[in-house]
GROMACS .gro file of C-alpha atoms in nm:
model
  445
    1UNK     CA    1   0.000   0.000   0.000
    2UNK     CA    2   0.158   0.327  -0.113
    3UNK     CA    3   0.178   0.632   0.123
    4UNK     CA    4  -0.159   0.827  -0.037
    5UNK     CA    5  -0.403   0.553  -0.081
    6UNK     CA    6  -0.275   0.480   0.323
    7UNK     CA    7  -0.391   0.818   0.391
    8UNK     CA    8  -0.689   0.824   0.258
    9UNK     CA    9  -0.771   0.475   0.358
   10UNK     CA   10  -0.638   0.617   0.761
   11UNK     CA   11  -0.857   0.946   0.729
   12UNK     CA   12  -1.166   0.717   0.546
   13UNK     CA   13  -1.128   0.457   0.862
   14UNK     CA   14  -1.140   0.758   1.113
   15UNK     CA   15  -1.423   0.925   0.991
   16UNK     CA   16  -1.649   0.623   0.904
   17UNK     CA   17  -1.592   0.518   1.339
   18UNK     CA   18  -1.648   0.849   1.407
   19UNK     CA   19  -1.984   0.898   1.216
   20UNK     CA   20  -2.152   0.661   1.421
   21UNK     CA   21  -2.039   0.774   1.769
   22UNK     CA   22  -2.084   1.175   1.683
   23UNK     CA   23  -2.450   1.115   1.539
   24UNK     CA   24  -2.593   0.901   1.816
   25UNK     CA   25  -2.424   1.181   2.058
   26UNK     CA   26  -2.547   1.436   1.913
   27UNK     CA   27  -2.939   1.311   1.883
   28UNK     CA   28  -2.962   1.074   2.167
   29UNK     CA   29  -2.999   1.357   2.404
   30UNK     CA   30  -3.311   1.476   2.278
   31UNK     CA   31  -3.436   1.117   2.296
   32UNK     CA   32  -3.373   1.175   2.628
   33UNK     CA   33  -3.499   1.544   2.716
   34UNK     CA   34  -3.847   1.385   2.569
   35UNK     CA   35  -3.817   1.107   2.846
   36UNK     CA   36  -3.751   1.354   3.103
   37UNK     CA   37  -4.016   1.574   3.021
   38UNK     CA   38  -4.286   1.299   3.006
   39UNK     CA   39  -4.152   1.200   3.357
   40UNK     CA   40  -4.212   1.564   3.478
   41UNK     CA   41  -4.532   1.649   3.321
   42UNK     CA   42  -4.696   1.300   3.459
   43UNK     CA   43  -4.475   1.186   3.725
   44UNK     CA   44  -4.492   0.821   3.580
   45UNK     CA   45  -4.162   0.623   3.742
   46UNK     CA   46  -4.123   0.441   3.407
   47UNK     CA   47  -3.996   0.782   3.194
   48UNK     CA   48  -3.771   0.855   3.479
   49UNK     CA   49  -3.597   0.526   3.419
   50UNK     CA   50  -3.601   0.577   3.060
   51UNK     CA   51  -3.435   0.916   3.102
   52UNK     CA   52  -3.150   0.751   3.321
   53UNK     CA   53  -3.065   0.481   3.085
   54UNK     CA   54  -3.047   0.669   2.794
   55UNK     CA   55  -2.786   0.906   3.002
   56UNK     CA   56  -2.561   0.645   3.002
   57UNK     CA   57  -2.575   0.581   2.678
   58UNK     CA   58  -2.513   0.927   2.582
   59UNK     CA   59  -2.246   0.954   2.838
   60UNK     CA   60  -2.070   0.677   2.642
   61UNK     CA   61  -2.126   0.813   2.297
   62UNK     CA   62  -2.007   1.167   2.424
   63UNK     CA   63  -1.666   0.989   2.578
   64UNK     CA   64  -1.594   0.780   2.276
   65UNK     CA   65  -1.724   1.083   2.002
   66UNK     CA   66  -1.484   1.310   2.200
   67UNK     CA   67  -1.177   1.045   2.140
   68UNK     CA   68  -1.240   0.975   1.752
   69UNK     CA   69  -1.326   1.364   1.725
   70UNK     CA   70  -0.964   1.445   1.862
   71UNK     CA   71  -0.798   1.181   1.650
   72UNK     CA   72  -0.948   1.320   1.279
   73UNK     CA   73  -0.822   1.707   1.413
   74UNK     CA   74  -0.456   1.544   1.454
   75UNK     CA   75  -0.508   1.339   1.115
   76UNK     CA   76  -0.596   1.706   0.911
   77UNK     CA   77  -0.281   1.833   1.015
   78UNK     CA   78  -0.080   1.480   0.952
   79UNK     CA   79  -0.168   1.401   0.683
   80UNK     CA   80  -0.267   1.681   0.504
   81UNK     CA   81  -0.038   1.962   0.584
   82UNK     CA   82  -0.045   2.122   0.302
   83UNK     CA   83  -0.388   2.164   0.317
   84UNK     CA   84  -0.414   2.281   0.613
   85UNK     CA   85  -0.162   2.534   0.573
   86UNK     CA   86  -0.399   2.688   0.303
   87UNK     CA   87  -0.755   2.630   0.382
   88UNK     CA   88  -0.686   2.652   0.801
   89UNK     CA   89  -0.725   3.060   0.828
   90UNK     CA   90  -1.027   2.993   0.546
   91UNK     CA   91  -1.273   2.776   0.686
   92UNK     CA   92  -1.107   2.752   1.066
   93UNK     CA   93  -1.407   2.951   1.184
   94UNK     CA   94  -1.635   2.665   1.187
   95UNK     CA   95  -1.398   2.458   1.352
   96UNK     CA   96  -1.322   2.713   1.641
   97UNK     CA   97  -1.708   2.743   1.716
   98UNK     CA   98  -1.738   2.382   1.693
   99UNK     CA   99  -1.456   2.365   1.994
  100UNK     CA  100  -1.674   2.619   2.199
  101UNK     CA  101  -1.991   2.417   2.111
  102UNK     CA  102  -1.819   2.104   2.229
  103UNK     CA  103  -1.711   2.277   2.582
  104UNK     CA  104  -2.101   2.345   2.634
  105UNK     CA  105  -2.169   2.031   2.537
  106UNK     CA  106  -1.969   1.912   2.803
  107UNK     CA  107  -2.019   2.093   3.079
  108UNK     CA  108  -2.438   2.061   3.055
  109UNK     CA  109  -2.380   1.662   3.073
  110UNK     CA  110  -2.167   1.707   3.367
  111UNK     CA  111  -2.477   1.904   3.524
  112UNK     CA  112  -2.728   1.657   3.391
  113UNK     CA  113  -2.521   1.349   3.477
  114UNK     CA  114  -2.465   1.477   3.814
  115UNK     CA  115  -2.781   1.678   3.918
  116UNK     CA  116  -3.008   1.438   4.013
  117UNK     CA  117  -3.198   1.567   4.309
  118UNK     CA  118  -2.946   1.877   4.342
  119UNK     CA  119  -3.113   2.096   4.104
  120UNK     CA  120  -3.474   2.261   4.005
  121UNK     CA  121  -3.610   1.993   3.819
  122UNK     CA  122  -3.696   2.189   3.530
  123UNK     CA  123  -3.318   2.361   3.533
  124UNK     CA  124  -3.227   2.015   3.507
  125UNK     CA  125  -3.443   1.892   3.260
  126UNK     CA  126  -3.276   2.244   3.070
  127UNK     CA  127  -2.955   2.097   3.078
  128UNK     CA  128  -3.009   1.816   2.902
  129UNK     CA  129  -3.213   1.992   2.635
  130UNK     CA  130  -2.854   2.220   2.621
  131UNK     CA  131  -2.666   1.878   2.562
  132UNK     CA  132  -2.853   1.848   2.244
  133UNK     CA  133  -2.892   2.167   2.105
  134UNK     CA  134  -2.510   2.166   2.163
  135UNK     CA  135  -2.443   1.853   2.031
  136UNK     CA  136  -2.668   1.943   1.737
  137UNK     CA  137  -2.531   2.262   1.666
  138UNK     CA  138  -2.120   2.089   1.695
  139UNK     CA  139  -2.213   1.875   1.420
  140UNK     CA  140  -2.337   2.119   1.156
  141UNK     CA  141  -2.074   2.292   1.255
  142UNK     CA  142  -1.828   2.034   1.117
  143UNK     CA  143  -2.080   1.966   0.815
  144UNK     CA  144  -2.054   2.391   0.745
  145UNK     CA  145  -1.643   2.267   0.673
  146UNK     CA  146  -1.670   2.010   0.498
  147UNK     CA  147  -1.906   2.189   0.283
  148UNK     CA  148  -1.661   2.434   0.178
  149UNK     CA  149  -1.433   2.152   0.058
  150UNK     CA  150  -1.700   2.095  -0.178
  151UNK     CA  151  -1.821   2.465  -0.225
  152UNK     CA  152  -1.497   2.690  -0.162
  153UNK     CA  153  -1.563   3.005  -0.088
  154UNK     CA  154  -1.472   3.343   0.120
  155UNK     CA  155  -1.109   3.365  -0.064
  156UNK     CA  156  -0.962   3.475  -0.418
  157UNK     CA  157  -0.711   3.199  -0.529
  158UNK     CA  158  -0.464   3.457  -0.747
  159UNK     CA  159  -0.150   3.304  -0.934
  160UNK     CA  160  -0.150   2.976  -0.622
  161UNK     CA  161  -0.172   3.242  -0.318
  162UNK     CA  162  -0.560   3.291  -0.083
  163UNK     CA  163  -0.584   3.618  -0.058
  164UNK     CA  164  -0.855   3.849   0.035
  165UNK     CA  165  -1.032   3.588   0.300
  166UNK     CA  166  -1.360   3.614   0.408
  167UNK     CA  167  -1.435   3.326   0.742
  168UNK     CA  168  -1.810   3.456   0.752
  169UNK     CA  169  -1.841   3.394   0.366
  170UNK     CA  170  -1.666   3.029   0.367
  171UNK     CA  171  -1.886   2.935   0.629
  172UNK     CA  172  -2.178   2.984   0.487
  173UNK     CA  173  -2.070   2.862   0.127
  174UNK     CA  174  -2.337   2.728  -0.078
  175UNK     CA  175  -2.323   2.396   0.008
  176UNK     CA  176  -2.391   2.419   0.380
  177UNK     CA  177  -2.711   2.423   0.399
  178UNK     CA  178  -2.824   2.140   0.189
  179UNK     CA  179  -2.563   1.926   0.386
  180UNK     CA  180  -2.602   1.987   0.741
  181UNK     CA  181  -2.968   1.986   0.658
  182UNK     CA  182  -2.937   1.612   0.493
  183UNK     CA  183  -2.694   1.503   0.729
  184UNK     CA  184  -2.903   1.602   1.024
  185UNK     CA  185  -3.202   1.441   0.914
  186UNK     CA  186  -2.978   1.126   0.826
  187UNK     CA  187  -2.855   1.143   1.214
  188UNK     CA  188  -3.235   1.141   1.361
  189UNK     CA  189  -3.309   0.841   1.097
  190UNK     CA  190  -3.041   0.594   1.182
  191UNK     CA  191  -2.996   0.701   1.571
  192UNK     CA  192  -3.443   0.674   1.576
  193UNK     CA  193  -3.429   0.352   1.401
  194UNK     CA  194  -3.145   0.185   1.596
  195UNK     CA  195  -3.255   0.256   1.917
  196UNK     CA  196  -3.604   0.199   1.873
  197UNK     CA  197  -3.473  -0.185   1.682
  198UNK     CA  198  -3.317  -0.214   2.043
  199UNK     CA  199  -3.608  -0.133   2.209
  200UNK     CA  200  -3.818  -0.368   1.997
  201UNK     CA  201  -3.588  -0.649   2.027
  202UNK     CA  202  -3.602  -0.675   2.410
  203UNK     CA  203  -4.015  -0.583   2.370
  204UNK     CA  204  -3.994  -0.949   2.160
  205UNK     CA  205  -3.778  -1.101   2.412
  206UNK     CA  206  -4.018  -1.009   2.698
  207UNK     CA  207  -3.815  -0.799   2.923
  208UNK     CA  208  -3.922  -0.546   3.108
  209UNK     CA  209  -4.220  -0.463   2.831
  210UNK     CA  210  -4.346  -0.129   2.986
  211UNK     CA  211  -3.951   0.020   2.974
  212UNK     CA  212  -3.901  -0.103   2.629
  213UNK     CA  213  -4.245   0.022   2.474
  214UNK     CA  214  -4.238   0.390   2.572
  215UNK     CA  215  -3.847   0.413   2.507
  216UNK     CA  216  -3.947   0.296   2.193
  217UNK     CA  217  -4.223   0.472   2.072
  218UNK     CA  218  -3.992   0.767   2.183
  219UNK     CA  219  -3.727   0.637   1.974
  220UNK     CA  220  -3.961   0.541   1.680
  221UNK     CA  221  -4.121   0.851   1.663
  222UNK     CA  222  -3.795   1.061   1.604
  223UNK     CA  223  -3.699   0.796   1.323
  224UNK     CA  224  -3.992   0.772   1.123
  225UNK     CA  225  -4.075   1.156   1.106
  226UNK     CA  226  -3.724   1.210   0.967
  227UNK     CA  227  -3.737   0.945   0.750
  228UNK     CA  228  -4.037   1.088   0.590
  229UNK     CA  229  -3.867   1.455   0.547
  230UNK     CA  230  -3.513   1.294   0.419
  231UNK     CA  231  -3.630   1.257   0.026
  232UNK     CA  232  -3.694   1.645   0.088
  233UNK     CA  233  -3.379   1.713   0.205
  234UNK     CA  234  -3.221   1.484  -0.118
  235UNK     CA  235  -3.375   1.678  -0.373
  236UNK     CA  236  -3.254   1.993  -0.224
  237UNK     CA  237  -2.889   1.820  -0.233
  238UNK     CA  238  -2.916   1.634  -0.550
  239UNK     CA  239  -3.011   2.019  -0.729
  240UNK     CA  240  -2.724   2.186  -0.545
  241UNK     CA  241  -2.493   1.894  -0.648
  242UNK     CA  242  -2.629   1.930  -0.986
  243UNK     CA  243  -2.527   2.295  -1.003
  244UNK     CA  244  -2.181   2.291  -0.817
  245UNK     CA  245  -2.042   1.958  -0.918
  246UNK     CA  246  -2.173   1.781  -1.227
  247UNK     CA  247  -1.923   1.547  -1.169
  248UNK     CA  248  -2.016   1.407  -0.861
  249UNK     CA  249  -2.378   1.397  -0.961
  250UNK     CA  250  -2.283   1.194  -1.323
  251UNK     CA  251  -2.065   0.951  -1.101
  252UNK     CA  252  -2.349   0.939  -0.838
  253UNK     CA  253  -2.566   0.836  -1.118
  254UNK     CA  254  -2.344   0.653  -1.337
  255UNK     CA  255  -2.459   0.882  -1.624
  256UNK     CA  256  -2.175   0.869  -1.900
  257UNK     CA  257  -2.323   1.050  -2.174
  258UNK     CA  258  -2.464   1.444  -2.192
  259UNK     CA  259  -2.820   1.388  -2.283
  260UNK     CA  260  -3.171   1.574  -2.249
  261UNK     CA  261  -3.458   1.402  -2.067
  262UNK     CA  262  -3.169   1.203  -1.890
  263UNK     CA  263  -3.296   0.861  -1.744
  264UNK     CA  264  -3.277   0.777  -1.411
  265UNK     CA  265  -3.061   0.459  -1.332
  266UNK     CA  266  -3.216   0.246  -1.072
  267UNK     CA  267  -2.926  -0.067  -0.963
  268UNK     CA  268  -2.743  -0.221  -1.298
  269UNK     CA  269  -2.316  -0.318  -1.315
  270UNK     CA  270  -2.123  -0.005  -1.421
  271UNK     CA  271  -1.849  -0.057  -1.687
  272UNK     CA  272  -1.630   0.204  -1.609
  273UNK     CA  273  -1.442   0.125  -1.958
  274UNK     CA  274  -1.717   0.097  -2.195
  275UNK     CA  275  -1.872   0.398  -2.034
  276UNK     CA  276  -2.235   0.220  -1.984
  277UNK     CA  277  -2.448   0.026  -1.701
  278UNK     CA  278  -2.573  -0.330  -1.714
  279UNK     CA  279  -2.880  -0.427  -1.651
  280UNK     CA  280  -3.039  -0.131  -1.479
  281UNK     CA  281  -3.361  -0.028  -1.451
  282UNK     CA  282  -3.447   0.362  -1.663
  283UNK     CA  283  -3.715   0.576  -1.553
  284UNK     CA  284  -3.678   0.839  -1.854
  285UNK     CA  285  -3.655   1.204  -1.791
  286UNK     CA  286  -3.669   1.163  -1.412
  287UNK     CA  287  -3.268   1.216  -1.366
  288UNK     CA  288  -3.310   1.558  -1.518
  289UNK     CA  289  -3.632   1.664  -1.339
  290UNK     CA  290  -3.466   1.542  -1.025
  291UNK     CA  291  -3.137   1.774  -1.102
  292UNK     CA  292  -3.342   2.074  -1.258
  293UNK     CA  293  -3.670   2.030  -1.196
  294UNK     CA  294  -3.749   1.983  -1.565
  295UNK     CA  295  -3.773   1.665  -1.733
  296UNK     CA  296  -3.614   1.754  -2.083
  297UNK     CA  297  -3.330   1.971  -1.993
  298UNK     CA  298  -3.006   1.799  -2.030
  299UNK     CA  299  -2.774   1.643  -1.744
  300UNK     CA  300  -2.393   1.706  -1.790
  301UNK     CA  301  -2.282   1.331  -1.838
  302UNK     CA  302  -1.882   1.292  -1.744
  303UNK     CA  303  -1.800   1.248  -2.161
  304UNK     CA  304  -1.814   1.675  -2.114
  305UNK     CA  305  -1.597   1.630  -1.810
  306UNK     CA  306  -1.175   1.606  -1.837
  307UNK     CA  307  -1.106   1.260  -1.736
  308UNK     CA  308  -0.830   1.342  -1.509
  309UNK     CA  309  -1.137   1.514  -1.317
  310UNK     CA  310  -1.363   1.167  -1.317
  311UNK     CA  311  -1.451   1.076  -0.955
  312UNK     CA  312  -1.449   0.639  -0.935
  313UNK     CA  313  -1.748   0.645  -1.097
  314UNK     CA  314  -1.849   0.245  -0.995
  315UNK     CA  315  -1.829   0.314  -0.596
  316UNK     CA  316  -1.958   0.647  -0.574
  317UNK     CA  317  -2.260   0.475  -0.802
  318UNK     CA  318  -2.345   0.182  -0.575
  319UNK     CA  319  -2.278   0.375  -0.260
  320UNK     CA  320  -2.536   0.614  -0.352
  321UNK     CA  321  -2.808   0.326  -0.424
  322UNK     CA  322  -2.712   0.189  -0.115
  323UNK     CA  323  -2.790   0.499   0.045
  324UNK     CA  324  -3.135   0.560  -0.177
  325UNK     CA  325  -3.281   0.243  -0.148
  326UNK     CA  326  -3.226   0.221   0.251
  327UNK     CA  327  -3.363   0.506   0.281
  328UNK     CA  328  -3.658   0.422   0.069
  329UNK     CA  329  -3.721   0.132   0.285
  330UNK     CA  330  -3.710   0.286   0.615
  331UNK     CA  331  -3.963   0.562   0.471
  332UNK     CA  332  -4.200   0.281   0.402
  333UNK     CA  333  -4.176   0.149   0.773
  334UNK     CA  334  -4.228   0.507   0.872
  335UNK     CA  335  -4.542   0.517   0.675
  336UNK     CA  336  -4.633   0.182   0.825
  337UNK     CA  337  -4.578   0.312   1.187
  338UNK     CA  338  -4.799   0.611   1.104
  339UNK     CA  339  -5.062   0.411   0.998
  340UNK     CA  340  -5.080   0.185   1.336
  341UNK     CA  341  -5.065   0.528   1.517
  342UNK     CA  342  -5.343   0.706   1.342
  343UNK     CA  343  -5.572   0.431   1.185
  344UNK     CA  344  -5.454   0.043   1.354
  345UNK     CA  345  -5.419   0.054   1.697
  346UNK     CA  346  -5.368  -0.302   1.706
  347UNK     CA  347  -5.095  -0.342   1.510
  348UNK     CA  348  -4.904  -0.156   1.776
  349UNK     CA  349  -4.936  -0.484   1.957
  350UNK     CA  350  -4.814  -0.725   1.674
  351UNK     CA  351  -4.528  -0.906   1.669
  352UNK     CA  352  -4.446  -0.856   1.305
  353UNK     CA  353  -4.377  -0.422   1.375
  354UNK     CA  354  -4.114  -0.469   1.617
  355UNK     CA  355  -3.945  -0.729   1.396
  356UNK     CA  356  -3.946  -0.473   1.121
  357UNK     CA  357  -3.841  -0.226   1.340
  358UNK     CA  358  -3.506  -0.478   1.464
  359UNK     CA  359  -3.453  -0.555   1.099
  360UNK     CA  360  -3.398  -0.213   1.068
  361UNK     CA  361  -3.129  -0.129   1.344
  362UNK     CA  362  -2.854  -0.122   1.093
  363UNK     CA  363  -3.023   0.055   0.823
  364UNK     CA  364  -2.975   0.409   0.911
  365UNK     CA  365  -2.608   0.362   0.978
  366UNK     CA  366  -2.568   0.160   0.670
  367UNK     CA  367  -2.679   0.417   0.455
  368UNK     CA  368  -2.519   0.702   0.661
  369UNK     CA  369  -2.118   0.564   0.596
  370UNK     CA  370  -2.264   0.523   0.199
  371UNK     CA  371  -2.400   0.891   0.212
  372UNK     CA  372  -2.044   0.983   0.305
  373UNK     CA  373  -1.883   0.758   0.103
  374UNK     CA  374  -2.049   0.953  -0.194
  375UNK     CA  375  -1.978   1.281  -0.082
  376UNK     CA  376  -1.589   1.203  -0.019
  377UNK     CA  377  -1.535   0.974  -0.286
  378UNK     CA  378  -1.763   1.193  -0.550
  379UNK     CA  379  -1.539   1.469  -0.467
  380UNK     CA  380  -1.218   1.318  -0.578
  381UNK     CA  381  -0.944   1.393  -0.736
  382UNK     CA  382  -1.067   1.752  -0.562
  383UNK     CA  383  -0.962   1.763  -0.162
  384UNK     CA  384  -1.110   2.143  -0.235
  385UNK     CA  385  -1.296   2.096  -0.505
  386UNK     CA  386  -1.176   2.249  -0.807
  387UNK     CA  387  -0.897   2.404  -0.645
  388UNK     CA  388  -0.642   2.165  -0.437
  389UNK     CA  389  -0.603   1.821  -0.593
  390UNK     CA  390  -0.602   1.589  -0.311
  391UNK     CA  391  -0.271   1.443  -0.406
  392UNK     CA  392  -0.113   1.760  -0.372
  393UNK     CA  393  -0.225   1.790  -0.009
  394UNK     CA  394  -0.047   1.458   0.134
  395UNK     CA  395   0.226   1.463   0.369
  396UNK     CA  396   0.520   1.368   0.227
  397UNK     CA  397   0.650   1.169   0.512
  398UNK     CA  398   0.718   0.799   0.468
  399UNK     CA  399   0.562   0.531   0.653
  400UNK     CA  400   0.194   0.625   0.663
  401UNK     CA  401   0.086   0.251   0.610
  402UNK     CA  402   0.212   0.157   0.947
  403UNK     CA  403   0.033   0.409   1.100
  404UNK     CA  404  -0.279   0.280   0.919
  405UNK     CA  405  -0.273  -0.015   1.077
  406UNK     CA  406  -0.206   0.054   1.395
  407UNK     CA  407  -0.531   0.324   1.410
  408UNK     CA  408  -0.725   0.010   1.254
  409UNK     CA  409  -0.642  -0.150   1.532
  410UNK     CA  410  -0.717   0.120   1.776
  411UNK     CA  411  -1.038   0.189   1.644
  412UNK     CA  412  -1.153  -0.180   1.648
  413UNK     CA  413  -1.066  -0.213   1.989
  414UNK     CA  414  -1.281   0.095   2.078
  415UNK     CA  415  -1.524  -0.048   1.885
  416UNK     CA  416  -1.523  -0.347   2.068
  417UNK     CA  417  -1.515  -0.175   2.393
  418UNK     CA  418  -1.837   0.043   2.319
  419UNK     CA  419  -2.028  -0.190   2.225
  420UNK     CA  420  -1.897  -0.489   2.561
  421UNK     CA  421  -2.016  -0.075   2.701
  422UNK     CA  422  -2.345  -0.106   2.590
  423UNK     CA  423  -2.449  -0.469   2.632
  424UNK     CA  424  -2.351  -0.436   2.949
  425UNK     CA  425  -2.578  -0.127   2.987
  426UNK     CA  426  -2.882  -0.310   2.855
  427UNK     CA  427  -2.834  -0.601   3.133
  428UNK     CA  428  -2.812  -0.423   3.361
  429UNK     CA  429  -3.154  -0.232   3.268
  430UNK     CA  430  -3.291  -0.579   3.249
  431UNK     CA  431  -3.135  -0.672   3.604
  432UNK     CA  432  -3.297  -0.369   3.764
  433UNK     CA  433  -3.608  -0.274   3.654
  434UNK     CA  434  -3.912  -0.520   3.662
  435UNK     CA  435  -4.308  -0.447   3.560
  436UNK     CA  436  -4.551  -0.382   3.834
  437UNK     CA  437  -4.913  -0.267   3.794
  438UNK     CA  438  -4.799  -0.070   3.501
  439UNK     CA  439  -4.499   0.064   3.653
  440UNK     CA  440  -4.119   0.016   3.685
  441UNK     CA  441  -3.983   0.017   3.972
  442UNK     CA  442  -3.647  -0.051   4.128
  443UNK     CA  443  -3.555  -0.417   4.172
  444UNK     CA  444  -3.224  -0.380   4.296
  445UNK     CA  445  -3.049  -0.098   4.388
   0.00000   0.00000   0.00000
């Protein structure tokens, strides 16, 4: 393995662990200021449990997030000096506030962690809504600089030198918005559908039914209502993509060749070298309805594009369908769930809509590290797109493989450990609480 592709493979590793941990931290804490609410507004015992198990979690998500965080602000500046030599004053804003965020972040767990029957109960119900609205506003933070790495902006780039830099202006580049809007969404689908899978799963083994069956209608709730407003949020990136980066969208779609009405291309094998898919599925005209809301105007296909410019057109292509049809799916259990809200009470009770709901714990996730995939991936050969080839940016100091494995092996391990974490966590609910006349109370102390 040469020294770039171990970069990139390093950096990819680091920010596919840390994904998971920073988007369960960073919604799993208004899972829980829900709980806590419902335990002060009706005093039942069972949402105070709820609240207190769900702390934990986000306890351990916040610890572990915090660690993998640290690690990818190291790797920039490793790996990728020259980059950050050039784009640091640019788009360092984002990252600054994100540091403050973080610090609030912290310090409103401590309080919520620790103020149990110390403060005003509604001060410390506020605290944990502060956990969120911190944690939230950390992570579009981060999405507001990667952004500009696909929408550069606040600078003039004159004869290789940045001059005339504008923080307020690269922070709000034109890409922000459409991805911290997607990628929020995408954080309240997968975290709603895991946890409420979870939830489900122990509702099917029998355990502590009550416990399970608010946390996850809680749980559900969050999920499905996001994964109804997520296609919204995709059209508003697929246009923006169409407009900024034809590239990325022809790779994304596998389209080759510069054509009006432009087909969509549902599935098929891509053959990068005779520039066509295999057995897909076409829906004419949709592709360029879905890119400019108008079915016959033309789609930039990548035969218009330099080839030295061509993103790997066969992953960015399936990673996106991963991420489409996923997401597809969990919509229709959303729609599902709303129906047994609103219309069939009774198949609230059935067996069958937890089972969907545990098929779907790794959905979200699944399509959330594809979703990335095809922003990173659909980016290349650009680290700023259009400006900084990413091959220019790497460090040029030997050895980088090494390193590679030894963070794979770091960030297993954690993995490992977060997860021994969390069973652990989930026994122990099941050791201490028990049902009794509709209530949990404490079994053991």
């Amino acid at each position: 393995m040469d020294d770039f592709l171990a970069a990139r493979s390093q950096m990819a590793l680091s920010l596919g662990f840390h994904i998971i941990f920073a988007c369960i931290g960073m919604v799993m804490p208004f899972f829980m200021a829900v709980a806590h609410y419902k335990w002060l507004r009706t005093g039942q015992q069972v949402y105070k449990n709820v609240t207190k198990a769900w702390s934990k979690g986000v306890a351990i998500f916040f610890a572990t997030g915090a660690v993998s965080g640290t690690v990818l602000s190291f790797e920039l500046g490793l790996l990728w000096p020259t980059f950050m030599e050039h784009a640091g004053p640019i788009f360092g804003m984002p990252f600054s506030l994100e540091g403050t965020a973080f610090f609030i972040e912290a310090i409103a767990l401590g309080f919520f962690l620790y103020g149990w029957d110390k403060f005003n109960p509604w001060f410390h119900w506020f605290t944990g809504v502060v956990v969120g609205i911190s944690g939230l506003a950390s992570g579009i933070l981060v999405v507001a600089a990667n952004a500009w790495m696909n929408s550069p902006a606040g600078f003039d780039y004159i004869d290789g030198q940045y001059l005339h830099i504008d923080p307020i202006e690269a922070m709000f580049n034109d890409a922000w918005f459409s991805q911290a809007l997607h990628m929020t969404l995408a954080a309240f689908v997968a975290t709603g559908f895991a946890v409420a899978g979870v939830h489900a799963l122990m509702v099917l083994k029998g355990r502590n039914i009550l416990f399970h069956q608010k946390a996850f209608r809680i749980a559900a709730i969050f999920g499905t209502v996001a994964a109804v407003l997520q296609p919204l949020s995709g059209d508003i990136s697929a246009k923006d993509v169409a407009k900024r980066q034809p590239a990325k969208l022809a790779a994304m779609e596998a389209h080759f060749h510069t054509e009006k009405s432009a087909p969509l291309i549902i599935g098929g094998i891509v053959n990068e070298e005779e520039a066509q898919v295999n057995y897909a599925l076409k829906i004419p005209g949709l592709l360029s309805w879905m890119a400019h809301g108008d079915s016959q105007k033309a789609v930039t296909g990548l035969n218009q594009i330099p080839k030295e410019d061509h993103p790997p057109v066969a992953i960015t292509h399936y990673s996106f369908q991963v991420m489409v049809g996923l997401g597809m799916l969990m919509m229709l259990l959303a729609f599902i769930y709303f129906i047994a809200l609103l219309k069939k009470k009774t198949w609230l009770s059935g067996k069958w809509l937890y089972k969907l709901f545990v098929i779907a714990i790794p959905m979200g996730f699944i399509a959330i590290e594809a979703g990335w995939m095809v922003t990173e991936i659909g980016r290349q050969p650009w680290i700023i797109h259009g400006v900084m080839r990413t091959v220019d940016a790497v460090t040029p100091m030997p050895g980088i493989a090494y390193s590679f494995y030894i963070f794979t092996a770091v960030y297993i391990s954690l993995s490992l450990i977060v997860m021994f974490l969390l069973y652990r966590q989930i026994k122990m609910v099941s050791k201490i609480y028990d049902v009794h006349d509709d209530e949990l109370t404490i079994k053991h102390a």
